[in-house]
Amino acid sequence: MTSTRRIALCAVLAALALTFSYLESFFPLALFVPLPGVKLGLANIVTVFALYFLGASSALAILLVRCLLGALFAGNASALIFSLLGGFSAMLVMILLRRCRIFSIFGVSIGGAAAHNCGQILAALLTLGNAAPLAYLPVLLLVSLLTGSLTGLIAALLFRSMAHFPMDHI
Amino acid sequence: MSMNRSVKLKPNAADLLIVAAVLLLAALALFRFFPGGARDGAQSAVVSIDGKIVERLPLFQRAQRSYTANGYTLRVSVEDGGVRVAQSDCPTQDCVHTGVISRRGQSIVCLPARLTVTIEGAPDGYDLVVGQGVAE
């Protein structure tokens, strides 16, 4: 892939991730699990895809753009620390798990979702200055098993259909 | 792209290790933050803003309080041995949706206002309450 195509693809994926973050607000999962930070994690589909398709450095660039622009669009600077800590914890864990080579895209994605929630709890601890948010950790981790599997499933379906698609000229 | 052939697209046995690790972490967090064991004194709701305790409200006493924190106003209501955020003008409303909390270790968090309500004091003596409200 030429570097121009790579940059263009990164930009498209960053835009897609931002769109997912926005669309997610129309699925109020918090009504069923009334905890702050419970989300489907649709934007993580882009992260998983980018990590496998483009590699760690491009996936990190897309993540950084998504976090910065997302906070800018929401006009909420305190949300930035949540998305940065959550996003980068998830990315770090997924890079390490993928390097192990024994885990499937499902395992990598579940690990990423769990790390994302841990990172967000850490951000809440730093923002609030007391240990109260830690009480949410068990439920958030259980939820991450479901959302991580969902993200992994969608990414797996995507790669499966792409195997029949001529990718050589990309 | 040749990478497609190297990607494992089906869940395998190794993935169960990750699931087990997440469950273990959840269990550890659960036991660490909802420990058993008695402590003296009646239960009270501890209200903190920006990590500093601003008020302790005994749960056996009806009370209504308003707190203004970081530009938002929250109405906290203590009744029937529990505490809830009855009203808030924060955008997310997670604190209101959390509902009533009444057991030690439970908490309500309002991130926009950076306000937390945590229950401290003696446990209520039950591990789990099942079947309440079925007759309604």
PDB file of C-alpha atoms in Angstrom:
ATOM      1  CA  MET A   1       0.000   0.000   0.000  1.00  0.00           C
ATOM      2  CA  THR A   2       1.407   3.416  -0.889  1.00  0.00           C
ATOM      3  CA  SER A   3       1.758   5.935   1.929  1.00  0.00           C
ATOM      4  CA  THR A   4      -0.805   8.231   0.275  1.00  0.00           C
ATOM      5  CA  ARG A   5      -3.395   5.455   0.253  1.00  0.00           C
ATOM      6  CA  ARG A   6      -2.487   4.591   3.829  1.00  0.00           C
ATOM      7  CA  ILE A   7      -3.006   8.200   4.999  1.00  0.00           C
ATOM      8  CA  ALA A   8      -6.310   8.434   3.116  1.00  0.00           C
ATOM      9  CA  LEU A   9      -7.523   5.140   4.616  1.00  0.00           C
ATOM     10  CA  CYS A  10      -6.514   6.308   8.123  1.00  0.00           C
ATOM     11  CA  ALA A  11      -8.515   9.517   7.636  1.00  0.00           C
ATOM     12  CA  VAL A  12     -11.591   7.601   6.436  1.00  0.00           C
ATOM     13  CA  LEU A  13     -11.341   5.194   9.383  1.00  0.00           C
ATOM     14  CA  ALA A  14     -10.950   8.086  11.863  1.00  0.00           C
ATOM     15  CA  ALA A  15     -14.101   9.683  10.408  1.00  0.00           C
ATOM     16  CA  LEU A  16     -15.908   6.326  10.657  1.00  0.00           C
ATOM     17  CA  ALA A  17     -14.858   5.933  14.306  1.00  0.00           C
ATOM     18  CA  LEU A  18     -16.180   9.419  15.099  1.00  0.00           C
ATOM     19  CA  THR A  19     -19.460   8.585  13.363  1.00  0.00           C
ATOM     20  CA  PHE A  20     -19.771   5.382  15.416  1.00  0.00           C
ATOM     21  CA  SER A  21     -19.152   7.304  18.660  1.00  0.00           C
ATOM     22  CA  TYR A  22     -21.954   9.672  17.695  1.00  0.00           C
ATOM     23  CA  LEU A  23     -24.383   6.944  16.581  1.00  0.00           C
ATOM     24  CA  GLU A  24     -23.769   5.127  19.846  1.00  0.00           C
ATOM     25  CA  SER A  25     -25.494   7.911  21.758  1.00  0.00           C
ATOM     26  CA  PHE A  26     -28.766   6.787  20.098  1.00  0.00           C
ATOM     27  CA  PHE A  27     -28.488   3.368  21.784  1.00  0.00           C
ATOM     28  CA  PRO A  28     -28.952   4.266  25.441  1.00  0.00           C
ATOM     29  CA  LEU A  29     -27.481   1.100  26.934  1.00  0.00           C
ATOM     30  CA  ALA A  30     -27.300   3.063  30.198  1.00  0.00           C
ATOM     31  CA  LEU A  31     -31.080   2.617  30.536  1.00  0.00           C
ATOM     32  CA  PHE A  32     -30.559  -1.134  31.033  1.00  0.00           C
ATOM     33  CA  VAL A  33     -27.297  -0.917  32.990  1.00  0.00           C
ATOM     34  CA  PRO A  34     -27.458   2.436  34.787  1.00  0.00           C
ATOM     35  CA  LEU A  35     -23.736   3.010  35.113  1.00  0.00           C
ATOM     36  CA  PRO A  36     -21.634   5.796  33.658  1.00  0.00           C
ATOM     37  CA  GLY A  37     -19.372   4.528  30.908  1.00  0.00           C
ATOM     38  CA  VAL A  38     -21.482   1.568  29.735  1.00  0.00           C
ATOM     39  CA  LYS A  39     -21.358   1.727  25.955  1.00  0.00           C
ATOM     40  CA  LEU A  40     -21.498  -0.686  23.035  1.00  0.00           C
ATOM     41  CA  GLY A  41     -18.001   0.365  21.995  1.00  0.00           C
ATOM     42  CA  LEU A  42     -18.837   0.531  18.288  1.00  0.00           C
ATOM     43  CA  ALA A  43     -15.832   2.790  17.679  1.00  0.00           C
ATOM     44  CA  ASN A  44     -13.630  -0.058  18.878  1.00  0.00           C
ATOM     45  CA  ILE A  45     -14.596  -2.024  15.755  1.00  0.00           C
ATOM     46  CA  VAL A  46     -12.552   0.543  13.832  1.00  0.00           C
ATOM     47  CA  THR A  47      -9.657   0.197  16.280  1.00  0.00           C
ATOM     48  CA  VAL A  48      -9.610  -3.605  15.992  1.00  0.00           C
ATOM     49  CA  PHE A  49      -9.905  -3.432  12.205  1.00  0.00           C
ATOM     50  CA  ALA A  50      -7.115  -0.847  11.907  1.00  0.00           C
ATOM     51  CA  LEU A  51      -4.831  -2.806  14.228  1.00  0.00           C
ATOM     52  CA  TYR A  52      -5.133  -5.956  12.093  1.00  0.00           C
ATOM     53  CA  PHE A  53      -5.318  -4.326   8.668  1.00  0.00           C
ATOM     54  CA  LEU A  54      -2.885  -1.401   8.972  1.00  0.00           C
ATOM     55  CA  GLY A  55      -0.764  -2.244  12.023  1.00  0.00           C
ATOM     56  CA  ALA A  56      -0.185  -0.697  15.444  1.00  0.00           C
ATOM     57  CA  SER A  57       1.190   2.720  14.453  1.00  0.00           C
ATOM     58  CA  SER A  58      -1.664   3.600  12.080  1.00  0.00           C
ATOM     59  CA  ALA A  59      -4.221   2.288  14.596  1.00  0.00           C
ATOM     60  CA  LEU A  60      -2.685   4.535  17.286  1.00  0.00           C
ATOM     61  CA  ALA A  61      -2.839   7.559  14.963  1.00  0.00           C
ATOM     62  CA  ILE A  62      -6.538   6.881  14.217  1.00  0.00           C
ATOM     63  CA  LEU A  63      -7.253   6.487  17.942  1.00  0.00           C
ATOM     64  CA  LEU A  64      -5.523   9.783  18.813  1.00  0.00           C
ATOM     65  CA  VAL A  65      -7.425  11.674  16.088  1.00  0.00           C
ATOM     66  CA  ARG A  66     -10.723  10.092  17.240  1.00  0.00           C
ATOM     67  CA  CYS A  67     -10.165  11.074  20.907  1.00  0.00           C
ATOM     68  CA  LEU A  68      -9.047  14.642  20.168  1.00  0.00           C
ATOM     69  CA  LEU A  69     -11.748  15.425  17.573  1.00  0.00           C
ATOM     70  CA  GLY A  70     -14.413  13.635  19.633  1.00  0.00           C
ATOM     71  CA  ALA A  71     -13.675  15.836  22.651  1.00  0.00           C
ATOM     72  CA  LEU A  72     -13.612  18.893  20.395  1.00  0.00           C
ATOM     73  CA  PHE A  73     -17.006  18.102  18.827  1.00  0.00           C
ATOM     74  CA  ALA A  74     -18.567  17.298  22.194  1.00  0.00           C
ATOM     75  CA  GLY A  75     -17.095  20.520  23.597  1.00  0.00           C
ATOM     76  CA  ASN A  76     -16.142  18.591  26.703  1.00  0.00           C
ATOM     77  CA  ALA A  77     -12.506  18.708  27.793  1.00  0.00           C
ATOM     78  CA  SER A  78     -13.044  16.468  30.827  1.00  0.00           C
ATOM     79  CA  ALA A  79     -14.320  13.709  28.512  1.00  0.00           C
ATOM     80  CA  LEU A  80     -10.911  13.765  26.813  1.00  0.00           C
ATOM     81  CA  ILE A  81      -9.086  12.153  29.742  1.00  0.00           C
ATOM     82  CA  PHE A  82     -11.722   9.382  29.779  1.00  0.00           C
ATOM     83  CA  SER A  83     -11.451   8.572  26.090  1.00  0.00           C
ATOM     84  CA  LEU A  84      -7.641   8.888  26.064  1.00  0.00           C
ATOM     85  CA  LEU A  85      -7.041   6.649  29.101  1.00  0.00           C
ATOM     86  CA  GLY A  86      -9.696   4.144  27.980  1.00  0.00           C
ATOM     87  CA  GLY A  87      -8.590   4.115  24.348  1.00  0.00           C
ATOM     88  CA  PHE A  88      -4.875   3.818  24.995  1.00  0.00           C
ATOM     89  CA  SER A  89      -5.263   1.108  27.681  1.00  0.00           C
ATOM     90  CA  ALA A  90      -7.351  -0.889  25.195  1.00  0.00           C
ATOM     91  CA  MET A  91      -4.856  -0.315  22.385  1.00  0.00           C
ATOM     92  CA  LEU A  92      -1.851  -1.329  24.511  1.00  0.00           C
ATOM     93  CA  VAL A  93      -3.526  -4.556  25.698  1.00  0.00           C
ATOM     94  CA  MET A  94      -4.703  -5.439  22.174  1.00  0.00           C
ATOM     95  CA  ILE A  95      -1.225  -4.867  20.680  1.00  0.00           C
ATOM     96  CA  LEU A  96       0.289  -7.170  23.340  1.00  0.00           C
ATOM     97  CA  LEU A  97      -2.399  -9.867  23.008  1.00  0.00           C
ATOM     98  CA  ARG A  98      -2.110  -9.827  19.216  1.00  0.00           C
ATOM     99  CA  ARG A  99       1.676 -10.278  19.481  1.00  0.00           C
ATOM    100  CA  CYS A 100       1.063 -13.476  21.492  1.00  0.00           C
ATOM    101  CA  ARG A 101      -0.367 -14.977  18.266  1.00  0.00           C
ATOM    102  CA  ILE A 102      -2.350 -17.660  20.124  1.00  0.00           C
ATOM    103  CA  PHE A 103      -5.490 -15.572  20.659  1.00  0.00           C
ATOM    104  CA  SER A 104      -8.201 -15.084  18.035  1.00  0.00           C
ATOM    105  CA  ILE A 105      -9.660 -11.704  17.115  1.00  0.00           C
ATOM    106  CA  PHE A 106     -12.387 -12.425  19.724  1.00  0.00           C
ATOM    107  CA  GLY A 107      -9.910 -12.800  22.614  1.00  0.00           C
ATOM    108  CA  VAL A 108      -7.965  -9.718  21.551  1.00  0.00           C
ATOM    109  CA  SER A 109     -11.180  -7.707  21.307  1.00  0.00           C
ATOM    110  CA  ILE A 110     -12.482  -8.852  24.735  1.00  0.00           C
ATOM    111  CA  GLY A 111      -9.129  -8.002  26.341  1.00  0.00           C
ATOM    112  CA  GLY A 112      -9.291  -4.590  24.702  1.00  0.00           C
ATOM    113  CA  ALA A 113     -12.847  -3.935  25.917  1.00  0.00           C
ATOM    114  CA  ALA A 114     -11.916  -4.913  29.504  1.00  0.00           C
ATOM    115  CA  ALA A 115      -8.811  -2.696  29.392  1.00  0.00           C
ATOM    116  CA  HIS A 116     -10.925   0.156  28.008  1.00  0.00           C
ATOM    117  CA  ASN A 117     -13.215  -0.017  31.054  1.00  0.00           C
ATOM    118  CA  CYS A 118     -10.260  -0.240  33.459  1.00  0.00           C
ATOM    119  CA  GLY A 119      -8.766   2.856  31.830  1.00  0.00           C
ATOM    120  CA  GLN A 120     -12.053   4.752  32.167  1.00  0.00           C
ATOM    121  CA  ILE A 121     -12.376   3.781  35.839  1.00  0.00           C
ATOM    122  CA  LEU A 122      -8.821   5.057  36.326  1.00  0.00           C
ATOM    123  CA  ALA A 123      -9.853   8.342  34.690  1.00  0.00           C
ATOM    124  CA  ALA A 124     -12.885   8.538  37.017  1.00  0.00           C
ATOM    125  CA  LEU A 125     -10.622   7.924  40.030  1.00  0.00           C
ATOM    126  CA  LEU A 126      -8.334  10.759  38.924  1.00  0.00           C
ATOM    127  CA  THR A 127     -11.267  13.104  38.176  1.00  0.00           C
ATOM    128  CA  LEU A 128     -13.227  12.428  41.371  1.00  0.00           C
ATOM    129  CA  GLY A 129     -10.287  12.016  43.729  1.00  0.00           C
ATOM    130  CA  ASN A 130     -11.837   9.134  45.696  1.00  0.00           C
ATOM    131  CA  ALA A 131     -12.284   5.378  45.348  1.00  0.00           C
ATOM    132  CA  ALA A 132     -16.070   5.346  44.738  1.00  0.00           C
ATOM    133  CA  PRO A 133     -15.897   4.552  40.967  1.00  0.00           C
ATOM    134  CA  LEU A 134     -14.017   1.299  41.722  1.00  0.00           C
ATOM    135  CA  ALA A 135     -17.338  -0.163  42.891  1.00  0.00           C
ATOM    136  CA  TYR A 136     -18.472  -0.092  39.217  1.00  0.00           C
ATOM    137  CA  LEU A 137     -15.481  -2.120  38.011  1.00  0.00           C
ATOM    138  CA  PRO A 138     -16.953  -5.657  38.460  1.00  0.00           C
ATOM    139  CA  VAL A 139     -20.120  -4.867  36.469  1.00  0.00           C
ATOM    140  CA  LEU A 140     -18.217  -2.955  33.801  1.00  0.00           C
ATOM    141  CA  LEU A 141     -15.827  -5.904  33.365  1.00  0.00           C
ATOM    142  CA  LEU A 142     -18.764  -8.318  32.935  1.00  0.00           C
ATOM    143  CA  VAL A 143     -20.342  -5.968  30.395  1.00  0.00           C
ATOM    144  CA  SER A 144     -17.003  -5.807  28.542  1.00  0.00           C
ATOM    145  CA  LEU A 145     -17.158  -9.584  27.958  1.00  0.00           C
ATOM    146  CA  LEU A 146     -20.347  -9.004  25.934  1.00  0.00           C
ATOM    147  CA  THR A 147     -19.328  -5.812  24.149  1.00  0.00           C
ATOM    148  CA  GLY A 148     -15.847  -7.210  23.419  1.00  0.00           C
ATOM    149  CA  SER A 149     -17.339 -10.376  21.878  1.00  0.00           C
ATOM    150  CA  LEU A 150     -19.685  -8.250  19.773  1.00  0.00           C
ATOM    151  CA  THR A 151     -16.815  -6.081  18.510  1.00  0.00           C
ATOM    152  CA  GLY A 152     -14.742  -9.194  17.770  1.00  0.00           C
ATOM    153  CA  LEU A 153     -17.647 -10.818  15.926  1.00  0.00           C
ATOM    154  CA  ILE A 154     -18.212  -7.795  13.701  1.00  0.00           C
ATOM    155  CA  ALA A 155     -14.480  -7.498  12.919  1.00  0.00           C
ATOM    156  CA  ALA A 156     -14.280 -11.250  12.166  1.00  0.00           C
ATOM    157  CA  LEU A 157     -17.308 -11.067   9.821  1.00  0.00           C
ATOM    158  CA  LEU A 158     -15.699  -8.084   8.119  1.00  0.00           C
ATOM    159  CA  PHE A 159     -12.402  -9.888   7.487  1.00  0.00           C
ATOM    160  CA  ARG A 160     -14.254 -13.014   6.360  1.00  0.00           C
ATOM    161  CA  SER A 161     -16.154 -11.091   3.689  1.00  0.00           C
ATOM    162  CA  MET A 162     -13.014  -9.200   2.697  1.00  0.00           C
ATOM    163  CA  ALA A 163     -11.301 -12.509   1.882  1.00  0.00           C
ATOM    164  CA  HIS A 164     -13.572 -12.710  -1.214  1.00  0.00           C
ATOM    165  CA  PHE A 165     -12.844  -9.129  -2.157  1.00  0.00           C
ATOM    166  CA  PRO A 166      -9.947  -8.206  -4.443  1.00  0.00           C
ATOM    167  CA  MET A 167      -7.697  -6.227  -2.078  1.00  0.00           C
ATOM    168  CA  ASP A 168      -4.479  -6.427  -4.107  1.00  0.00           C
ATOM    169  CA  HIS A 169      -4.807  -3.022  -5.715  1.00  0.00           C
ATOM    170  CA  ILE A 170      -5.352  -1.229  -2.368  1.00  0.00           C
TER     171      ILE A 170
ATOM    172  CA  MET B   1      -3.637  -8.392   1.441  1.00  0.00           C
ATOM    173  CA  SER B   2      -1.932 -11.541   2.645  1.00  0.00           C
ATOM    174  CA  MET B   3      -2.552 -10.723   6.328  1.00  0.00           C
ATOM    175  CA  ASN B   4      -6.054 -12.163   6.145  1.00  0.00           C
ATOM    176  CA  ARG B   5      -4.721 -15.688   6.169  1.00  0.00           C
ATOM    177  CA  SER B   6      -2.687 -15.109   9.368  1.00  0.00           C
ATOM    178  CA  VAL B   7      -5.605 -13.672  11.367  1.00  0.00           C
ATOM    179  CA  LYS B   8      -7.461 -16.102  13.615  1.00  0.00           C
ATOM    180  CA  LEU B   9     -11.115 -15.343  12.909  1.00  0.00           C
ATOM    181  CA  LYS B  10     -12.718 -18.099  14.989  1.00  0.00           C
ATOM    182  CA  PRO B  11     -12.811 -18.070  18.797  1.00  0.00           C
ATOM    183  CA  ASN B  12     -10.396 -20.674  20.202  1.00  0.00           C
ATOM    184  CA  ALA B  13      -9.437 -22.243  23.528  1.00  0.00           C
ATOM    185  CA  ALA B  14      -6.778 -19.595  24.242  1.00  0.00           C
ATOM    186  CA  ASP B  15      -9.494 -16.929  24.225  1.00  0.00           C
ATOM    187  CA  LEU B  16     -10.987 -18.615  27.294  1.00  0.00           C
ATOM    188  CA  LEU B  17      -7.809 -17.586  29.155  1.00  0.00           C
ATOM    189  CA  ILE B  18      -8.672 -13.946  28.493  1.00  0.00           C
ATOM    190  CA  VAL B  19     -12.304 -14.472  29.556  1.00  0.00           C
ATOM    191  CA  ALA B  20     -11.073 -16.189  32.743  1.00  0.00           C
ATOM    192  CA  ALA B  21      -8.637 -13.333  33.444  1.00  0.00           C
ATOM    193  CA  VAL B  22     -11.429 -10.750  33.071  1.00  0.00           C
ATOM    194  CA  LEU B  23     -13.748 -12.765  35.360  1.00  0.00           C
ATOM    195  CA  LEU B  24     -10.970 -13.129  37.941  1.00  0.00           C
ATOM    196  CA  LEU B  25     -10.321  -9.389  37.879  1.00  0.00           C
ATOM    197  CA  ALA B  26     -14.067  -8.720  38.289  1.00  0.00           C
ATOM    198  CA  ALA B  27     -14.236 -11.125  41.258  1.00  0.00           C
ATOM    199  CA  LEU B  28     -11.180  -9.545  42.886  1.00  0.00           C
ATOM    200  CA  ALA B  29     -12.658  -6.072  42.451  1.00  0.00           C
ATOM    201  CA  LEU B  30     -15.985  -7.287  43.872  1.00  0.00           C
ATOM    202  CA  PHE B  31     -14.455  -8.746  47.043  1.00  0.00           C
ATOM    203  CA  ARG B  32     -12.075  -5.855  47.506  1.00  0.00           C
ATOM    204  CA  PHE B  33     -14.771  -3.195  47.391  1.00  0.00           C
ATOM    205  CA  PHE B  34     -17.716  -5.007  48.949  1.00  0.00           C
ATOM    206  CA  PRO B  35     -15.960  -6.701  51.859  1.00  0.00           C
ATOM    207  CA  GLY B  36     -17.961  -8.592  54.455  1.00  0.00           C
ATOM    208  CA  GLY B  37     -17.390  -8.205  58.163  1.00  0.00           C
ATOM    209  CA  ALA B  38     -19.088  -5.975  60.667  1.00  0.00           C
ATOM    210  CA  ARG B  39     -18.274  -2.427  61.537  1.00  0.00           C
ATOM    211  CA  ASP B  40     -19.801  -0.455  64.392  1.00  0.00           C
ATOM    212  CA  GLY B  41     -22.065   2.489  63.906  1.00  0.00           C
ATOM    213  CA  ALA B  42     -25.197   3.120  61.885  1.00  0.00           C
ATOM    214  CA  GLN B  43     -25.088   3.547  58.114  1.00  0.00           C
ATOM    215  CA  SER B  44     -24.702   6.975  56.656  1.00  0.00           C
ATOM    216  CA  ALA B  45     -24.517   8.465  53.183  1.00  0.00           C
ATOM    217  CA  VAL B  46     -21.249  10.292  52.621  1.00  0.00           C
ATOM    218  CA  VAL B  47     -21.479  13.098  50.078  1.00  0.00           C
ATOM    219  CA  SER B  48     -18.202  14.145  48.455  1.00  0.00           C
ATOM    220  CA  ILE B  49     -17.479  16.887  45.942  1.00  0.00           C
ATOM    221  CA  ASP B  50     -14.130  16.909  44.118  1.00  0.00           C
ATOM    222  CA  GLY B  51     -12.959  14.107  46.424  1.00  0.00           C
ATOM    223  CA  LYS B  52     -13.591  16.083  49.619  1.00  0.00           C
ATOM    224  CA  ILE B  53     -16.289  14.956  52.059  1.00  0.00           C
ATOM    225  CA  VAL B  54     -18.881  17.705  52.405  1.00  0.00           C
ATOM    226  CA  GLU B  55     -21.562  16.003  54.505  1.00  0.00           C
ATOM    227  CA  ARG B  56     -22.551  12.765  56.232  1.00  0.00           C
ATOM    228  CA  LEU B  57     -26.288  12.039  56.279  1.00  0.00           C
ATOM    229  CA  PRO B  58     -27.557   9.297  58.621  1.00  0.00           C
ATOM    230  CA  LEU B  59     -29.764   6.907  56.629  1.00  0.00           C
ATOM    231  CA  PHE B  60     -32.358   6.445  59.379  1.00  0.00           C
ATOM    232  CA  GLN B  61     -33.296  10.119  59.229  1.00  0.00           C
ATOM    233  CA  ARG B  62     -35.357  11.621  56.413  1.00  0.00           C
ATOM    234  CA  ALA B  63     -33.490  14.474  54.752  1.00  0.00           C
ATOM    235  CA  GLN B  64     -33.463  16.604  51.606  1.00  0.00           C
ATOM    236  CA  ARG B  65     -30.300  18.424  50.602  1.00  0.00           C
ATOM    237  CA  SER B  66     -29.231  20.435  47.589  1.00  0.00           C
ATOM    238  CA  TYR B  67     -25.606  20.562  46.513  1.00  0.00           C
ATOM    239  CA  THR B  68     -24.109  22.844  43.920  1.00  0.00           C
ATOM    240  CA  ALA B  69     -20.921  21.449  42.448  1.00  0.00           C
ATOM    241  CA  ASN B  70     -18.982  22.483  39.343  1.00  0.00           C
ATOM    242  CA  GLY B  71     -21.949  24.386  37.935  1.00  0.00           C
ATOM    243  CA  TYR B  72     -24.602  21.693  38.499  1.00  0.00           C
ATOM    244  CA  THR B  73     -27.225  21.431  41.224  1.00  0.00           C
ATOM    245  CA  LEU B  74     -28.224  18.040  42.624  1.00  0.00           C
ATOM    246  CA  ARG B  75     -31.047  17.305  45.039  1.00  0.00           C
ATOM    247  CA  VAL B  76     -30.178  14.363  47.293  1.00  0.00           C
ATOM    248  CA  SER B  77     -32.987  12.713  49.190  1.00  0.00           C
ATOM    249  CA  VAL B  78     -32.695  10.315  52.159  1.00  0.00           C
ATOM    250  CA  GLU B  79     -35.807   8.262  52.942  1.00  0.00           C
ATOM    251  CA  ASP B  80     -36.742   4.726  54.055  1.00  0.00           C
ATOM    252  CA  GLY B  81     -33.150   3.795  54.859  1.00  0.00           C
ATOM    253  CA  GLY B  82     -31.840   4.611  51.392  1.00  0.00           C
ATOM    254  CA  VAL B  83     -30.460   7.566  49.513  1.00  0.00           C
ATOM    255  CA  ARG B  84     -30.939   8.724  45.929  1.00  0.00           C
ATOM    256  CA  VAL B  85     -30.287  11.689  43.704  1.00  0.00           C
ATOM    257  CA  ALA B  86     -33.860  12.871  43.195  1.00  0.00           C
ATOM    258  CA  GLN B  87     -33.057  15.586  40.703  1.00  0.00           C
ATOM    259  CA  SER B  88     -30.045  16.860  38.829  1.00  0.00           C
ATOM    260  CA  ASP B  89     -29.480  19.327  36.021  1.00  0.00           C
ATOM    261  CA  CYS B  90     -26.400  17.487  34.755  1.00  0.00           C
ATOM    262  CA  PRO B  91     -26.507  16.398  31.078  1.00  0.00           C
ATOM    263  CA  THR B  92     -25.948  12.650  31.580  1.00  0.00           C
ATOM    264  CA  GLN B  93     -28.499  11.944  34.385  1.00  0.00           C
ATOM    265  CA  ASP B  94     -26.575   8.768  35.338  1.00  0.00           C
ATOM    266  CA  CYS B  95     -26.796   9.786  38.998  1.00  0.00           C
ATOM    267  CA  VAL B  96     -30.611   9.991  38.846  1.00  0.00           C
ATOM    268  CA  HIS B  97     -30.896   6.709  36.876  1.00  0.00           C
ATOM    269  CA  THR B  98     -28.792   4.883  39.468  1.00  0.00           C
ATOM    270  CA  GLY B  99     -31.817   5.105  41.773  1.00  0.00           C
ATOM    271  CA  VAL B 100     -31.875   4.283  45.479  1.00  0.00           C
ATOM    272  CA  ILE B 101     -28.809   2.836  47.189  1.00  0.00           C
ATOM    273  CA  SER B 102     -29.011   1.447  50.709  1.00  0.00           C
ATOM    274  CA  ARG B 103     -26.171  -1.024  51.271  1.00  0.00           C
ATOM    275  CA  ARG B 104     -22.656  -0.385  52.482  1.00  0.00           C
ATOM    276  CA  GLY B 105     -20.152   0.034  49.666  1.00  0.00           C
ATOM    277  CA  GLN B 106     -22.755   1.106  47.117  1.00  0.00           C
ATOM    278  CA  SER B 107     -22.284   4.491  45.539  1.00  0.00           C
ATOM    279  CA  ILE B 108     -23.832   7.027  43.216  1.00  0.00           C
ATOM    280  CA  VAL B 109     -21.471   8.951  40.992  1.00  0.00           C
ATOM    281  CA  CYS B 110     -22.210  12.155  39.092  1.00  0.00           C
ATOM    282  CA  LEU B 111     -19.233  12.723  36.843  1.00  0.00           C
ATOM    283  CA  PRO B 112     -20.209  16.132  35.422  1.00  0.00           C
ATOM    284  CA  ALA B 113     -20.648  17.564  38.933  1.00  0.00           C
ATOM    285  CA  ARG B 114     -17.784  15.447  40.347  1.00  0.00           C
ATOM    286  CA  LEU B 115     -20.083  14.495  43.204  1.00  0.00           C
ATOM    287  CA  THR B 116     -20.264  11.056  44.816  1.00  0.00           C
ATOM    288  CA  VAL B 117     -22.623   9.581  47.409  1.00  0.00           C
ATOM    289  CA  THR B 118     -21.197   6.510  49.167  1.00  0.00           C
ATOM    290  CA  ILE B 119     -22.746   4.458  51.947  1.00  0.00           C
ATOM    291  CA  GLU B 120     -20.556   3.820  54.955  1.00  0.00           C
ATOM    292  CA  GLY B 121     -21.154   2.161  58.307  1.00  0.00           C
ATOM    293  CA  ALA B 122     -22.469  -1.159  59.601  1.00  0.00           C
ATOM    294  CA  PRO B 123     -23.714  -3.706  57.045  1.00  0.00           C
ATOM    295  CA  ASP B 124     -27.400  -4.545  57.040  1.00  0.00           C
ATOM    296  CA  GLY B 125     -26.766  -8.172  57.957  1.00  0.00           C
ATOM    297  CA  TYR B 126     -27.937  -9.742  54.673  1.00  0.00           C
ATOM    298  CA  ASP B 127     -25.747 -11.007  51.876  1.00  0.00           C
ATOM    299  CA  LEU B 128     -28.530 -10.850  49.337  1.00  0.00           C
ATOM    300  CA  VAL B 129     -32.199  -9.944  49.381  1.00  0.00           C
ATOM    301  CA  VAL B 130     -34.355 -11.933  46.938  1.00  0.00           C
ATOM    302  CA  GLY B 131     -38.028 -11.696  46.021  1.00  0.00           C
ATOM    303  CA  GLN B 132     -38.756  -8.285  47.465  1.00  0.00           C
ATOM    304  CA  GLY B 133     -41.682  -6.505  45.883  1.00  0.00           C
ATOM    305  CA  VAL B 134     -43.040  -9.576  44.111  1.00  0.00           C
ATOM    306  CA  ALA B 135     -46.445  -9.146  45.745  1.00  0.00           C
ATOM    307  CA  GLU B 136     -46.952  -5.676  44.258  1.00  0.00           C
TER     308      GLU B 136
END
